[in-house]
XYZ file of C-alpha atoms in Angstrom:
513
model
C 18.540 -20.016 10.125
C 21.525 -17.521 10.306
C 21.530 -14.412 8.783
C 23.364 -14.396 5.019
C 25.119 -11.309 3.525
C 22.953 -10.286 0.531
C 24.057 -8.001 -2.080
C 21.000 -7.079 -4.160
C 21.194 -7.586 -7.883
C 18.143 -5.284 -8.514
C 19.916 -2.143 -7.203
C 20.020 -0.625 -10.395
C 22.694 0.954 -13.007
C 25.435 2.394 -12.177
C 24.016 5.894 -13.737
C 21.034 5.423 -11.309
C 22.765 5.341 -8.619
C 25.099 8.304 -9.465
C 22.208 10.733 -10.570
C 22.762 13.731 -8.153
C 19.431 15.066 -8.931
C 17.435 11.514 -7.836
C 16.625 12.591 -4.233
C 15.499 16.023 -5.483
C 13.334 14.529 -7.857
C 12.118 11.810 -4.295
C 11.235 14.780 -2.758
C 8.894 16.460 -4.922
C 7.007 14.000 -6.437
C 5.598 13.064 -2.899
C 5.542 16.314 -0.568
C 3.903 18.838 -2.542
C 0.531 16.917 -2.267
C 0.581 16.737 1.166
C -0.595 20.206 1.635
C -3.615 19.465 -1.122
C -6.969 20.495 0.585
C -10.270 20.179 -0.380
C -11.535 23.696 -0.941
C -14.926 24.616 0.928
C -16.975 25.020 -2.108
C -17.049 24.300 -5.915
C -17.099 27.806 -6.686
C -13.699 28.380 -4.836
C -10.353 29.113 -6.927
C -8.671 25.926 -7.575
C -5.480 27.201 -8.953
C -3.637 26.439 -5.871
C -4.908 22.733 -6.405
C -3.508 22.903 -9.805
C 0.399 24.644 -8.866
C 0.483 21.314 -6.192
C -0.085 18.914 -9.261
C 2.299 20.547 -11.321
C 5.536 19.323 -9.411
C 4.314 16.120 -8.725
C 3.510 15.114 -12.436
C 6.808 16.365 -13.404
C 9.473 15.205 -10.786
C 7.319 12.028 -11.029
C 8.072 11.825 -15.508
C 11.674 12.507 -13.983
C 11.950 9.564 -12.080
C 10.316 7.492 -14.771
C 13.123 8.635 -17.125
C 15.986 7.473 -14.407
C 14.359 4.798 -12.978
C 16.523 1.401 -13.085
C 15.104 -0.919 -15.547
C 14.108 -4.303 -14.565
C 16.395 -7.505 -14.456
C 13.753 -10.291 -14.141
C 10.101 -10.624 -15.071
C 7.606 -11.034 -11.882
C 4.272 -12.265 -12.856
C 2.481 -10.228 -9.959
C 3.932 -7.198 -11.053
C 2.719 -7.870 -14.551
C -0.209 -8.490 -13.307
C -1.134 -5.810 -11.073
C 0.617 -3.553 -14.162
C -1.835 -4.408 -16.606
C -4.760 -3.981 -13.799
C -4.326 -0.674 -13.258
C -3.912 0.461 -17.374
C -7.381 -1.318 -17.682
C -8.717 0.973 -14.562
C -7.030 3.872 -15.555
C -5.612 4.467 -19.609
C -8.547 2.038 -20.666
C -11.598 4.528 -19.083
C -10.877 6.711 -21.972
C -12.988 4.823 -23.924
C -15.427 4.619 -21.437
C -15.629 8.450 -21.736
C -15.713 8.029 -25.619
C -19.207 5.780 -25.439
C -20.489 7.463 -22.532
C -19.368 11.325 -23.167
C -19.663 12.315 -19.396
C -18.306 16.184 -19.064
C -14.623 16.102 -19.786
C -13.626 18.468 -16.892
C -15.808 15.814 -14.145
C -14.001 13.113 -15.890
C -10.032 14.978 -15.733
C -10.857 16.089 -11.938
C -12.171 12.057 -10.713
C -9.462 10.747 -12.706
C -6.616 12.396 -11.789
C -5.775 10.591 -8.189
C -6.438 7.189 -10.047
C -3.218 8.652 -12.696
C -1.487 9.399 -9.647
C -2.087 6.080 -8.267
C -0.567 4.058 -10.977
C 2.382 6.979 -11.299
C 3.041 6.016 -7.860
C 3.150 2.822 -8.681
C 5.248 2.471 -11.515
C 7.946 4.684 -10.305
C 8.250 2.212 -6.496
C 8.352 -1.325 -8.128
C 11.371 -0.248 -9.957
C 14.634 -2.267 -8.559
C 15.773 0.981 -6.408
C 19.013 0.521 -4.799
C 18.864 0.341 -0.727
C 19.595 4.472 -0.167
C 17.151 4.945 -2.777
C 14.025 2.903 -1.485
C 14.906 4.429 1.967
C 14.536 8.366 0.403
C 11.539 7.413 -0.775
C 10.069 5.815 2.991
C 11.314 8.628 4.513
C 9.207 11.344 1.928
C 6.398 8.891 2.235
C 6.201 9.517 6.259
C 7.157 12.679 6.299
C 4.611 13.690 3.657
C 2.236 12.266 6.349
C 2.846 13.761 9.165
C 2.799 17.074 7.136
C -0.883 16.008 5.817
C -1.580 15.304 9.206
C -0.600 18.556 10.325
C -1.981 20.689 7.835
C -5.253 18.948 7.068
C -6.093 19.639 10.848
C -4.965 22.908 10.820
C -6.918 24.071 7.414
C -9.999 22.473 9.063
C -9.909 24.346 12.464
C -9.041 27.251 10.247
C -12.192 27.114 7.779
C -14.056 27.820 10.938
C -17.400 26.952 12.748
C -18.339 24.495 14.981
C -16.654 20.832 15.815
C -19.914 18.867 14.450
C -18.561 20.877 10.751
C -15.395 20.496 10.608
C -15.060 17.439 11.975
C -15.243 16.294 8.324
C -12.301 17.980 7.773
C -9.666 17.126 10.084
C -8.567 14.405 9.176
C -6.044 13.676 6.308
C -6.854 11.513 3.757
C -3.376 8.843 5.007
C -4.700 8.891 8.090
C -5.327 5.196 8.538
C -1.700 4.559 6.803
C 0.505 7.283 8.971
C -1.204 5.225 11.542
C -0.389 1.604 10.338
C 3.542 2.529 9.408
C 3.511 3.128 13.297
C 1.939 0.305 14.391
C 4.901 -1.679 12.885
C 7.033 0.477 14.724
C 5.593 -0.046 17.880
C 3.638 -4.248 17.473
C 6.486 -5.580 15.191
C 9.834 -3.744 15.152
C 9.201 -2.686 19.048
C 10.727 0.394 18.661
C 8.970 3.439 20.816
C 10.423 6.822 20.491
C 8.954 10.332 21.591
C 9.029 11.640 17.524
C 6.606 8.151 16.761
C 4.722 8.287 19.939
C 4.026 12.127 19.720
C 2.741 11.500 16.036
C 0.705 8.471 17.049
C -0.689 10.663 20.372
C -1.593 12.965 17.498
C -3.372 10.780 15.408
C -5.464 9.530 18.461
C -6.429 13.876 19.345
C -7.707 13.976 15.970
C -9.375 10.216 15.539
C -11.288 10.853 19.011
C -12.591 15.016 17.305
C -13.179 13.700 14.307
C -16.445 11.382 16.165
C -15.864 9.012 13.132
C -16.467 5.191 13.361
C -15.302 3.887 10.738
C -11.682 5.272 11.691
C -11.477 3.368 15.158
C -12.980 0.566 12.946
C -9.821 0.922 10.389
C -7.352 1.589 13.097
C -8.646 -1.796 15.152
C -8.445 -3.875 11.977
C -4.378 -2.325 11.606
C -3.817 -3.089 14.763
C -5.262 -6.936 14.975
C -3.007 -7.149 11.150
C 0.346 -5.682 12.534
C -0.076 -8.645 15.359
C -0.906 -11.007 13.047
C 2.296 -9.785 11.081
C 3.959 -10.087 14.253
C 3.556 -13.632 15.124
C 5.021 -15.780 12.452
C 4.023 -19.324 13.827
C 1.550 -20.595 16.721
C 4.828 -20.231 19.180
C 5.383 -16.842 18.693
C 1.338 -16.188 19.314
C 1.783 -15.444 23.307
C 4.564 -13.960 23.004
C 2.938 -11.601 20.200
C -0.449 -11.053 22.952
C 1.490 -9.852 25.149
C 3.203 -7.297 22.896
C -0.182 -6.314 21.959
C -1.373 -6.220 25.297
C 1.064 -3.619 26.334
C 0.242 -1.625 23.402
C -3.002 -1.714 24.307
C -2.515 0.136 27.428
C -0.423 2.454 26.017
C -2.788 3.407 23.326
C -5.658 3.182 25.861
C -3.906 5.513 28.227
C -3.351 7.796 25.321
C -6.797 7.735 24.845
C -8.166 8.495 27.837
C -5.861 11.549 28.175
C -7.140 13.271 25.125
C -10.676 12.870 26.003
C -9.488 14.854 29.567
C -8.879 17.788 27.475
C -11.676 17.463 25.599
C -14.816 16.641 27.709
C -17.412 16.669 25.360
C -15.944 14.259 23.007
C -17.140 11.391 25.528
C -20.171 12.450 25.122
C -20.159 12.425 21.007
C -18.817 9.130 21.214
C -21.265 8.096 23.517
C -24.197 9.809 20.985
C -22.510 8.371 17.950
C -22.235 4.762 19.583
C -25.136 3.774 21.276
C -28.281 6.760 20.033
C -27.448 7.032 16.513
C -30.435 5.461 15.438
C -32.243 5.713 18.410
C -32.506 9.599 17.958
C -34.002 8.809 14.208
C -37.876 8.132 13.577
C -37.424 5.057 11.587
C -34.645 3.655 14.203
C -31.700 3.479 11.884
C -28.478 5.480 11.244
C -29.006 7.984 8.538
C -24.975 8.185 7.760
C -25.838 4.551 6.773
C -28.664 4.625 4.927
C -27.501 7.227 2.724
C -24.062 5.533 1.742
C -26.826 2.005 1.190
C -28.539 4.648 -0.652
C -25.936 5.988 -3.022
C -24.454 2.372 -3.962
C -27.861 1.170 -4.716
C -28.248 3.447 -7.031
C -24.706 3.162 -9.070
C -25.321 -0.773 -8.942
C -28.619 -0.446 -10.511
C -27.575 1.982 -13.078
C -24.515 0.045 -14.059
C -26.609 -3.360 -14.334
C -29.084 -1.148 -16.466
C -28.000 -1.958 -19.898
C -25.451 -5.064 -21.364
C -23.035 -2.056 -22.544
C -23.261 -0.100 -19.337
C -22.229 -3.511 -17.189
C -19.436 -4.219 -19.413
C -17.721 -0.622 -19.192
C -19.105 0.652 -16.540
C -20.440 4.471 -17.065
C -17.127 6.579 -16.523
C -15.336 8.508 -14.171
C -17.422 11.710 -13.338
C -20.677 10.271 -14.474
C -23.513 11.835 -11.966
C -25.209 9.744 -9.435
C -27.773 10.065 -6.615
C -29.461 8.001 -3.931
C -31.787 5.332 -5.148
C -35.605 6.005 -3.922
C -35.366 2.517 -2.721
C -34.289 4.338 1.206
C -36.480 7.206 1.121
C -38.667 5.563 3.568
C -35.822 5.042 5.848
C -34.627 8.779 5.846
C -38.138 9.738 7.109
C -37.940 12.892 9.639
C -34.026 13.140 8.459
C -34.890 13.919 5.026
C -37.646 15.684 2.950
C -38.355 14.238 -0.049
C -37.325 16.700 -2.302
C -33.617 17.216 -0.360
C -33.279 13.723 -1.483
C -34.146 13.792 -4.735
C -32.211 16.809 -4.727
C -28.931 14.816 -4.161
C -26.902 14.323 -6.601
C -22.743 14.481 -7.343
C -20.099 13.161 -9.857
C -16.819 12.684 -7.323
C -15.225 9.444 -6.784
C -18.189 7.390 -4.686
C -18.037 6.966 -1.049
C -17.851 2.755 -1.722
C -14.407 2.399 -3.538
C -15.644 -1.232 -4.543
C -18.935 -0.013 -6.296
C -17.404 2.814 -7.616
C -14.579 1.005 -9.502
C -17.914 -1.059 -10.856
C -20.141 1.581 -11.482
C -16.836 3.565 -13.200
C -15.392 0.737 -15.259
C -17.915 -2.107 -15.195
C -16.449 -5.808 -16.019
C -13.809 -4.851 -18.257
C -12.431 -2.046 -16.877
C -13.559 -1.086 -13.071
C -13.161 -5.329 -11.170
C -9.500 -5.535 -12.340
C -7.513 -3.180 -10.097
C -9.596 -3.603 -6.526
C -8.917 -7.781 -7.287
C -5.058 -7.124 -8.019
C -4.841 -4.744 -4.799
C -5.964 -7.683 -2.655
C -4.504 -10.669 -4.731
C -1.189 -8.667 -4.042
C -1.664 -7.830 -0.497
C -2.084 -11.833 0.247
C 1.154 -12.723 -1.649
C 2.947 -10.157 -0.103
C 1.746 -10.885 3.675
C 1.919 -15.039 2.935
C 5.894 -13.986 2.069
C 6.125 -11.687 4.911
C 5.256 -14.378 7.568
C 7.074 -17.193 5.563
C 10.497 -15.045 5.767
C 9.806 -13.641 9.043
C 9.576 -17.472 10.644
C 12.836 -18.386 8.665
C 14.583 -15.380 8.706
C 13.686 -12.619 10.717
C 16.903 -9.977 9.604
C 16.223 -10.962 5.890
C 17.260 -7.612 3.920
C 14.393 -5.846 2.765
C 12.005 -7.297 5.453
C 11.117 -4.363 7.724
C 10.606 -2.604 4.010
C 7.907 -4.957 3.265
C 6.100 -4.784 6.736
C 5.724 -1.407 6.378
C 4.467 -1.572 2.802
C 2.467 -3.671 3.857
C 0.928 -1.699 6.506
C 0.444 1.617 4.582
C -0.787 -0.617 1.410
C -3.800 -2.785 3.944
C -4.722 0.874 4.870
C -6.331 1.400 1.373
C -9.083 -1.120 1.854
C -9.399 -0.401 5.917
C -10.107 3.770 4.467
C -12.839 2.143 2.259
C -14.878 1.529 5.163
C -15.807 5.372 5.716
C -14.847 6.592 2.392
C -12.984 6.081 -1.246
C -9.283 6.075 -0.166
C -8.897 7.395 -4.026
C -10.949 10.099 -4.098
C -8.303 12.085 -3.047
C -4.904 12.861 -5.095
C -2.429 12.677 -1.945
C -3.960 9.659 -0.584
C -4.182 8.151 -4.928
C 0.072 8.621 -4.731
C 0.716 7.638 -1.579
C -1.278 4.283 -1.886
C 0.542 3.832 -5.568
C 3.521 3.890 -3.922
C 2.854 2.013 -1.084
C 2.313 -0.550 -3.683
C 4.744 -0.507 -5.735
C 7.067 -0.646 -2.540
C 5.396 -4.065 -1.311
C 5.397 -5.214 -5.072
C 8.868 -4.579 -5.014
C 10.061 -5.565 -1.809
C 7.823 -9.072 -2.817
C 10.110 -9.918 -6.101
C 13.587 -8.878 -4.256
C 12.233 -11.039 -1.413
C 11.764 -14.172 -3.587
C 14.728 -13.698 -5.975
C 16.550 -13.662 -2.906
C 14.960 -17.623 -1.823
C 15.623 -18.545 -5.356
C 19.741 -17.599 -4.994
C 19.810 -19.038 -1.577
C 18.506 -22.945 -2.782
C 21.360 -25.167 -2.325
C 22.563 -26.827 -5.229
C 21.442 -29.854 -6.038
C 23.732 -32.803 -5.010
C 24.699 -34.573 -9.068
C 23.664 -38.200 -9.079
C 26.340 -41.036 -8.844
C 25.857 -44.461 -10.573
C 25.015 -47.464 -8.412
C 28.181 -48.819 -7.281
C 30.513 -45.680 -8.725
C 31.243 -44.921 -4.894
C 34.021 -46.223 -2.441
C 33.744 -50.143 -1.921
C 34.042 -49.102 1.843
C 31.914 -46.452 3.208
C 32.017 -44.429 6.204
C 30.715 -47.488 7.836
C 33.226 -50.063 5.904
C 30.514 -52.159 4.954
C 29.736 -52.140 1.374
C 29.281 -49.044 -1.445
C 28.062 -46.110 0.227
C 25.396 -44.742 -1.573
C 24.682 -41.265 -3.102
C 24.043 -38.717 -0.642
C 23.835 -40.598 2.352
C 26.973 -39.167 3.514
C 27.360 -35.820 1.869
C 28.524 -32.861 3.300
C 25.628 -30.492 4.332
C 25.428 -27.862 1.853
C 25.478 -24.016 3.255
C 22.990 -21.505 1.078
C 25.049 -19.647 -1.509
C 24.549 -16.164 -3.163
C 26.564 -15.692 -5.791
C 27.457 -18.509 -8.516
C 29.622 -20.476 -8.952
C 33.350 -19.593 -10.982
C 33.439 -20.758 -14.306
C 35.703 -23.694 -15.052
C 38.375 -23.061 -17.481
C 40.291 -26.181 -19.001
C 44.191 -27.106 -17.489
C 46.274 -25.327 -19.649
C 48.341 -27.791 -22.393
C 51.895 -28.632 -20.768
C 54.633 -25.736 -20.980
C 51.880 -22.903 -21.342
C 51.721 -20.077 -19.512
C 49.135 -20.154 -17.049
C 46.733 -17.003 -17.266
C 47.477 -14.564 -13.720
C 45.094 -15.519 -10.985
C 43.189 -12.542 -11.070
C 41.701 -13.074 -14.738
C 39.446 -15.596 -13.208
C 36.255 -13.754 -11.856
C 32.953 -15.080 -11.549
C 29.888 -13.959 -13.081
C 28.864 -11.493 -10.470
C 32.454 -9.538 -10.476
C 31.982 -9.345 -14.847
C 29.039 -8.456 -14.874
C 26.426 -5.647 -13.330
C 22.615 -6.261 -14.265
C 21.117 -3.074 -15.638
């Protein structure tokens, strides 16, 4: 299907467009976080913690304020919209019934506000230089977390086994799925991306973590998936993969030639995990089993508690239930001794355990219900037409977005605040880039050919043999963007005619706010 010249009606007002102050505003709602750390203990000073928040709520209530307003109504944006004010302005009442401490509650909900900030500012109908200001502060803001996340944990000191915790930012997993479409779908390899990505893989392989190679495989099997539209394009999608294999392998291998005991980590981490244990099973396991246990059973305690959940901050430990399995890790009273009121490691059970039915299943369904409507209209535009406007916008939205539940494999993806914006507005983006993509199919339907009575056509046909019937011959009609011009009546005889530049159609009079 050939390409069609698309000129977006969602691009905003004309005082949107024209607001000097826009890409300032871009700017600072997404970069200051990326230099948020986690400070080495509670007792710490968090005021520099606080001065990174600052810019980002405001330039963030800026943006609301000169955001475009929208032109149509999309049901999945309505829907994920009133998901995320039952996850996030609904907990107050949560915290009403339950009256966890008030600071615990402000600190755990913060990067959930920041996630539906995000959010609401990227599904607005930015113009095209807009939405590209803001993926440009959305990778740049990782690489800089990146960056300084490694550096502040080499910095804090001690050994690799300590700060290997610490290393790794918490967009990790979706620095490292924007360049996978980069380098599986768009096929585009440059030294900048391929440094970064050589960068990720240093850090991935000192980190010793599993449950990033897990995240990064599952990115990596979705960006081909992404890749291959149809069962045609499949080998030709392999191979792609293939050779990104190698590269990736080879990049691989290199870093673990500069570090040599990282092999052997691996190899520890792999394969004697639980073999080194007395009861034969990974303790890093048993205690995240441990911790979920126990915020299921609490939240299924009472009929109140299931319904709205027990709040964000509300303490929780490990559930006796796995004592016996931490036996010669453990002593019994370090694990009774456990206990903390941060976002849980599970994102899933914690949204539970947080909001309960009302409040805490509505957001992680309408993360996933929107991630399969966006990728079902990825593919479906991608097989008709790969240069559609907006496309390569949606990929990577998609990317960064899948990243959220692929970082809930090792850990809540919004625990912390930079990784709570940046997945808002990965949303928002796909969200977006969804409704622009679909309002686009609607203008492109051909219009339907009108109905002629039976026997209203020529007596001879093409064929010269009888009536020709309706449609059987009609010219093949081409997609069309714009609609039709209004038909004014013939002016009565000896009128002026009006000048030929009063006619306009509806797109020339008028400009959707």
């Amino acid at each position: 299907m050939a390409a069609v010249p698309y000129h977006p009606t969602l691009a905003g007002n004309r005082a949107t467009r024209n607001n000097l102050y826009a890409s300032l505003w871009i700017w600072l709602f997404i970069c200051p976080l990326a230099m948020d750390y986690k400070a080495v203990s509670d007792a710490s000073s968090h005021l520099a913690q606080i001065l990174l928040a600052v810019p980002t709520l405001f330039a963030g209530a800026m943006l609301m304020l000169i955001a475009p307003r929208f032109a149509e109504h999309s049901r999945l944006r309505a829907f994920v919209s009133f998901s995320l004010v039952l996850a996030v302005p609904a907990s107050i009442i949560t915290q009403l019934v339950k009256g966890n401490d008030f600071g615990q509650y402000l600190r755990v909900l913060l990067p959930f506000v920041l996630f539906q900030l995000g959010f609401i500012v990227a599904c607005r109908p930015w113009q095209e230089a807009r939405i590209e200001q803001f993926e440009k502060a959305i990778f740049w803001a990782n690489v800089i977390s990146l960056a300084f996340t490694f550096v502040y944990g080499i910095a804090t000191g001690g050994p690799l086994a300590d700060v290997r915790y610490r290393i790794v930012s918490a967009t990790f997993l979706g620095l490292q799925g924007v360049l996978l479409h980069e380098f599986v779908i768009a096929k585009r390899f440059t030294v900048l991306t391929l440094g970064i990505f050589m960068m990720t893989v240093v850090i991935e392989l000192l980190s010793v973590t599993r449950s990033l190679l897990v995240g990064t495989a599952l990115l990596f099997v979705l960006a081909i998936w992404m890749s291959a539209p149809s069962i045609q394009y499949v080998v030709r999608a392999m191979l792609r993969a293939t050779f990104a294999s190698i590269l990736l392998g080879a990049m691989a291998i290199g870093a673990m030639s500069f570090f040599p005991n990282v092999a052997q980590h691996w190899t520890e981490r792999l394969f004697y995990a639980e073999k080194d244990t007395t009861t034969g099973k990974d303790p890093t396991t048993i205690t995240r089993l441990a911790e979920m246990k126990f915020q299921y059973d609490e939240v299924t305690s009472t009929t109140l508690s299931k319904l709205i959940g027990e709040g964000y901050g509300h303490d929780y430990r490990y559930s006796p239930a796995y004592l016996p399995d931490l036996r010669g890790q453990m002593s019994k009273t370090d694990f009774y001794a456990q206990h903390d009121w941060a976002a849980g490691h599970n994102f899933w059970v914690y949204q539970f355990f947080a909001g309960g039915l009302l409040f805490g299943i509505a957001m992680p369904v309408a993360i996933l219900y929107s991630l399969m409507r966006a990728l079902i209209t990825y593919r479906r535009w991608r097989a008709a037409v790969p240069n559609a406007p907006y496309l390569p916008v949606l990929g990577r939205a998609i990317l960064l977005t899948a990243a959220l539940p692929a970082t809930s494999i090792g850990g809540n993806p919004l625990g912390p605040r930079f990784s709570g914006l940046i997945f808002g507005l990965s949303l928002g983006l796909m969200v977006a880039m969804h409704v622009q993509l679909r309002r686009l199919g609607v203008r492109m339907r051909p219009a339907p050919v009108p109905p002629q009575p039976i026997g209203g056509g020529s007596d001879d046909g093409p064929g010269g043999v009888g009536p020709s019937m309706p449609g059987d011959y009609a010219p093949r009609l081409e997609p069309r963007l714009v609609a039709p011009p209004r038909m004014r009546p013939a002016p009565a005889p000896g009128a002026a005619r009006p000048p030929a530049d009063a006619v306009a159609d509806d797109d020339e009079r008028t400009e959707p706010s």
